[in-house]
Short mmCIF file of C-alpha atoms and ligand atoms in Angstrom, two decimals:
data_model
loop_
_atom_site.label_atom_id
_atom_site.label_comp_id
_atom_site.label_asym_id
_atom_site.label_seq_id
_atom_site.Cartn_x
_atom_site.Cartn_y
_atom_site.Cartn_z
CA MET A 1236 8.07 -47.85 11.95
CA ALA A 1237 4.62 -49.28 12.75
CA ALA A 1238 2.66 -46.59 14.63
CA ALA A 1239 1.27 -48.92 17.33
CA VAL A 1240 4.67 -50.09 18.64
CA GLU A 1241 6.05 -46.59 18.43
CA HIS A 1242 3.47 -45.40 20.96
CA GLU A 1243 4.03 -48.17 23.50
CA LEU A 1244 5.95 -47.00 26.60
CA ARG A 1245 6.43 -43.55 25.13
CA GLY A 1246 6.85 -41.91 28.56
CA PRO A 1247 9.74 -44.07 29.82
CA ARG A 1248 11.42 -43.75 26.42
CA ARG A 1249 11.16 -39.94 26.55
CA ARG A 1250 12.77 -39.99 29.99
CA LEU A 1251 15.61 -42.14 28.67
CA VAL A 1252 16.18 -39.60 25.89
CA GLU A 1253 16.28 -36.81 28.49
CA THR A 1254 18.82 -38.78 30.55
CA LEU A 1255 21.00 -39.20 27.46
CA GLN A 1256 20.79 -35.47 26.74
CA GLN A 1257 21.88 -34.77 30.31
CA GLU A 1258 24.81 -37.14 29.77
CA GLY A 1259 25.92 -34.98 26.85
CA ILE A 1260 24.44 -36.64 23.77
CA ARG A 1261 23.69 -33.80 21.35
CA ASP A 1262 23.06 -35.42 17.96
CA LEU A 1263 19.36 -34.86 17.31
CA ALA A 1264 19.06 -37.63 14.73
CA VAL A 1265 20.49 -40.13 17.25
CA LEU A 1266 18.16 -38.92 20.03
CA GLN A 1267 15.22 -39.07 17.64
CA ALA A 1268 16.06 -42.66 16.63
CA ILE A 1269 16.24 -43.69 20.32
CA ASP A 1270 12.93 -41.93 20.93
CA ALA A 1271 11.31 -43.87 18.09
CA THR A 1272 12.73 -47.34 18.81
CA PRO A 1273 10.90 -49.70 21.21
CA ARG A 1274 13.91 -51.05 23.16
CA HIS A 1275 11.56 -53.10 25.36
CA LEU A 1276 10.84 -55.40 22.41
CA PHE A 1277 14.54 -56.20 22.01
CA VAL A 1278 15.08 -57.47 25.58
CA PRO A 1279 13.77 -60.71 27.14
CA THR A 1280 10.42 -60.40 28.96
CA GLY A 1281 12.09 -61.02 32.35
CA VAL A 1282 14.04 -57.73 32.13
CA ARG A 1283 11.49 -55.75 30.11
CA HIS A 1284 10.62 -53.51 33.06
CA ARG A 1285 14.23 -52.27 32.94
CA ALA A 1286 14.29 -51.63 29.19
CA TYR A 1287 14.41 -47.83 29.55
CA GLU A 1288 17.05 -47.67 32.25
CA ASP A 1289 20.47 -46.65 31.00
CA SER A 1290 21.89 -50.13 31.65
CA ALA A 1291 23.23 -53.14 29.78
CA LEU A 1292 20.90 -56.17 30.08
CA PRO A 1293 21.26 -59.91 29.41
CA ILE A 1294 19.73 -61.06 26.11
CA GLY A 1295 20.36 -64.81 26.40
CA SER A 1296 23.11 -67.06 24.94
CA GLY A 1297 25.53 -65.40 27.40
CA GLN A 1298 25.36 -62.07 25.53
CA THR A 1299 24.26 -58.56 26.53
CA ILE A 1300 22.49 -55.63 24.95
CA SER A 1301 24.71 -52.59 25.53
CA GLN A 1302 23.77 -49.61 27.64
CA PRO A 1303 21.72 -47.04 25.62
CA SER A 1304 24.31 -44.33 26.34
CA ILE A 1305 26.98 -46.54 24.70
CA HIS A 1306 24.83 -46.98 21.59
CA ALA A 1307 24.16 -43.23 21.55
CA ARG A 1308 27.86 -42.43 21.91
CA TYR A 1309 28.80 -44.90 19.18
CA LEU A 1310 26.25 -43.52 16.77
CA GLU A 1311 27.09 -39.91 17.52
CA LEU A 1312 30.76 -40.55 16.73
CA LEU A 1313 29.89 -41.84 13.27
CA LYS A 1314 28.14 -38.59 12.26
CA LEU A 1315 25.89 -40.44 9.83
CA THR A 1316 24.00 -38.33 7.29
CA GLY A 1317 21.49 -40.94 6.14
CA LYS A 1318 23.33 -41.80 2.91
CA GLU A 1319 25.76 -44.40 4.26
CA LYS A 1320 26.18 -48.12 3.84
CA VAL A 1321 26.99 -49.56 7.24
CA LEU A 1322 28.28 -52.94 8.39
CA GLU A 1323 27.44 -54.04 11.93
CA ILE A 1324 29.30 -56.91 13.55
CA GLY A 1325 27.36 -58.64 16.34
CA THR A 1326 23.64 -58.09 15.79
CA GLY A 1327 22.89 -59.33 19.32
CA SER A 1328 19.42 -58.10 20.22
CA GLY A 1329 19.07 -56.11 16.98
CA TYR A 1330 18.42 -52.87 18.88
CA GLN A 1331 21.44 -51.04 17.50
CA THR A 1332 20.59 -52.43 14.06
CA ALA A 1333 17.18 -50.77 14.34
CA LEU A 1334 18.78 -47.46 15.36
CA LEU A 1335 21.24 -47.66 12.46
CA SER A 1336 18.46 -48.33 9.98
CA GLN A 1337 17.06 -44.88 10.80
CA LEU A 1338 20.43 -43.11 10.51
CA ALA A 1339 21.96 -44.75 7.41
CA ALA A 1340 20.76 -45.80 3.95
CA GLN A 1341 21.58 -49.50 4.21
CA VAL A 1342 22.56 -51.71 7.12
CA PHE A 1343 24.31 -55.07 6.85
CA SER A 1344 24.44 -56.95 10.14
CA ILE A 1345 26.25 -60.19 11.01
CA GLU A 1346 25.65 -62.43 14.04
CA ARG A 1347 27.21 -65.80 14.86
CA ILE A 1348 24.54 -67.14 17.26
CA PRO A 1349 21.48 -68.43 15.34
CA ALA A 1350 18.98 -67.97 18.24
CA LEU A 1351 19.91 -64.29 18.63
CA LEU A 1352 19.78 -63.61 14.92
CA ASP A 1353 16.35 -65.27 14.57
CA LYS A 1354 14.92 -63.21 17.40
CA ALA A 1355 16.43 -59.96 16.11
CA ARG A 1356 15.10 -60.63 12.62
CA GLU A 1357 11.61 -61.27 14.01
CA ILE A 1358 11.47 -57.99 15.96
CA ILE A 1359 12.93 -55.96 13.11
CA GLN A 1360 10.23 -57.37 10.85
CA GLN A 1361 7.59 -56.55 13.46
CA ILE A 1362 8.66 -52.91 13.69
CA GLY A 1363 8.90 -52.66 9.93
CA ALA A 1364 12.50 -51.62 9.13
CA ARG A 1365 13.28 -52.57 5.52
CA ASN A 1366 16.82 -51.40 4.78
CA ILE A 1367 18.53 -54.15 6.81
CA SER A 1368 20.18 -57.35 5.56
CA PHE A 1369 21.23 -60.04 8.02
CA LEU A 1370 23.88 -62.71 7.77
CA LEU A 1371 24.49 -65.66 10.08
CA GLY A 1372 28.22 -66.29 10.30
CA ASP A 1373 31.66 -65.12 11.37
CA GLY A 1374 31.68 -61.33 11.35
CA THR A 1375 35.49 -61.18 11.49
CA LEU A 1376 35.38 -62.03 7.77
CA GLY A 1377 33.24 -58.96 7.08
CA TRP A 1378 30.72 -59.16 4.22
CA ARG A 1379 32.68 -58.78 1.00
CA GLN A 1380 29.70 -58.90 -1.32
CA TYR A 1381 28.41 -55.43 -0.35
CA ALA A 1382 31.73 -53.71 0.41
CA PRO A 1383 32.97 -51.00 0.60
CA TYR A 1384 31.22 -49.70 3.73
CA ASP A 1385 31.19 -46.12 4.99
CA ALA A 1386 31.20 -47.38 8.56
CA ILE A 1387 31.89 -50.66 10.34
CA LEU A 1388 30.61 -50.97 13.91
CA VAL A 1389 31.96 -53.80 15.98
CA GLY A 1390 29.84 -54.62 19.02
CA ALA A 1391 32.31 -57.05 20.61
CA GLY A 1392 35.92 -56.74 21.80
CA ALA A 1393 38.91 -57.89 19.70
CA PRO A 1394 42.69 -58.16 20.29
CA GLU A 1395 43.32 -56.18 17.07
CA VAL A 1396 41.47 -54.88 14.01
CA PRO A 1397 40.70 -57.78 11.63
CA SER A 1398 42.47 -56.97 8.34
CA THR A 1399 39.24 -57.70 6.46
CA TYR A 1400 37.66 -54.53 7.87
CA GLN A 1401 40.28 -52.21 6.39
CA GLU A 1402 39.89 -53.96 3.03
CA GLN A 1403 36.11 -53.51 3.12
CA LEU A 1404 36.11 -49.88 4.26
CA ALA A 1405 35.54 -46.95 1.88
CA GLU A 1406 38.07 -44.09 1.72
CA GLY A 1407 37.31 -41.77 4.65
CA GLY A 1408 35.14 -44.50 6.20
CA ARG A 1409 35.20 -45.25 9.92
CA ILE A 1410 35.56 -48.35 12.06
CA LEU A 1411 34.43 -48.34 15.67
CA ILE A 1412 35.93 -51.23 17.57
CA PRO A 1413 36.75 -52.11 21.20
CA LEU A 1414 40.37 -53.34 21.34
CA GLY A 1415 42.04 -54.99 24.31
CA ASP A 1416 41.79 -58.24 26.23
CA ARG A 1417 38.77 -60.46 26.78
CA GLU A 1418 37.49 -58.54 29.81
CA GLU A 1419 38.43 -54.90 29.23
CA GLN A 1420 38.95 -52.86 26.14
CA THR A 1421 39.41 -49.35 24.82
CA LEU A 1422 37.03 -48.11 22.18
CA PHE A 1423 38.88 -46.88 19.08
CA MET A 1424 37.70 -45.06 16.01
CA LEU A 1425 39.77 -45.72 12.91
CA THR A 1426 39.42 -43.63 9.77
CA ARG A 1427 40.68 -44.89 6.43
CA ARG A 1428 43.15 -42.56 4.69
CA GLY A 1429 44.45 -44.42 1.65
CA ASP A 1430 46.30 -47.50 2.85
CA THR A 1431 46.48 -46.38 6.46
CA LEU A 1432 44.05 -46.21 9.34
CA GLU A 1433 44.14 -43.06 11.45
CA LYS A 1434 43.49 -44.17 15.03
CA THR A 1435 41.62 -42.18 17.69
CA GLU A 1436 41.19 -43.43 21.25
CA ILE A 1437 37.68 -42.87 22.58
CA ALA A 1438 37.04 -44.45 26.00
CA PRO A 1439 37.52 -47.51 28.21
CA VAL A 1440 34.72 -50.06 27.61
CA ARG A 1441 33.71 -53.63 28.48
CA PHE A 1442 32.26 -55.73 25.68
CA VAL A 1443 31.78 -59.48 25.21
CA PRO A 1444 34.58 -61.02 23.12
CA LEU A 1445 34.53 -61.03 19.32
CA LEU A 1446 34.95 -64.71 18.45
CA GLY A 1447 36.13 -65.73 15.00
CA LYS A 1448 38.87 -66.42 12.50
CA TYR A 1449 40.53 -62.98 12.82
CA SER A 1450 39.92 -62.50 16.55
CA TRP A 1451 39.62 -64.59 19.73
CA GLN A 1452 39.25 -68.32 19.12
CA GLY A 1453 36.23 -69.93 20.87
N1 LIG B 1605 24.85 -54.20 19.73
C1 LIG B 1605 24.42 -55.47 20.24
C2 LIG B 1605 25.56 -56.10 20.98
C3 LIG B 1605 25.36 -57.51 21.33
S1 LIG B 1605 26.71 -58.26 22.18
C4 LIG B 1605 23.24 -55.23 21.18
O1 LIG B 1605 23.24 -54.17 21.82
O2 LIG B 1605 22.36 -56.05 21.30
C5 LIG B 1605 27.80 -58.68 20.88
C6 LIG B 1605 27.32 -59.70 19.89
O3 LIG B 1605 28.42 -60.04 19.04
C7 LIG B 1605 26.85 -61.02 20.51
O4 LIG B 1605 25.54 -61.27 20.10
C8 LIG B 1605 27.82 -62.06 19.93
O5 LIG B 1605 27.22 -63.31 19.68
C9 LIG B 1605 28.27 -61.38 18.66
N2 LIG B 1605 29.53 -61.86 18.09
C10 LIG B 1605 30.69 -62.18 18.72
N3 LIG B 1605 31.61 -62.58 17.83
C11 LIG B 1605 31.03 -62.51 16.59
C12 LIG B 1605 31.47 -62.78 15.26
N4 LIG B 1605 32.70 -63.19 14.97
N5 LIG B 1605 30.59 -62.58 14.25
C13 LIG B 1605 29.33 -62.15 14.48
N6 LIG B 1605 28.86 -61.88 15.72
C14 LIG B 1605 29.70 -62.05 16.76
#
């Protein structure tokens, strides 16, 4: 990451990391990635002063950047070692994409809203992460070309797991996905064991809806 941006707002970022530690986040690689990633660049200027609070913030186009503790929790659950190929559905601000790029070998990220993807791409380029590929389109289709993935992170809520994700997941790979209705969901982690997905319930969550062919329609 470019040294200049890494030093901006270092103090508030440190305090956020301490808050996350107090909330029970233990994974040092995850905490280190949060410490090194300028979240203030990923939020609109109007809410920039709140970038290091542990809150979700609006990012435009009716979407939100999740709370840092949610990102931390998500990433901790995946237990990434740095060797993985990861698929992210719903780039949004690109903040989680930037975190993933420090925790995995390769990140593939899909977003359906062009304005969000353009902005995310611009900031990622600015901070200098190189192991990320972006795709504009319907993330419920997955990204067959680079499958299988060791992890698939879905940043929006779906009624059920799109069948494409199981097909594009490596043996032992994990899917993190909020499942439920359009307003409220439960976060699930699904692990591929042969032809079945072992399902673990994590926590109640509220995400924007996943819109696409294998999820909510429009
Ligand atoms: N992790 C992101 C979350 C953004 S909100 C962040 O913290 O910034 C979820 C995103 O999923 C939104 O940007 C929304 O446009 C996107 N999304 C919803 N349905 C999608 C689909 N089918 N394919 C790709 N992106 C989708």
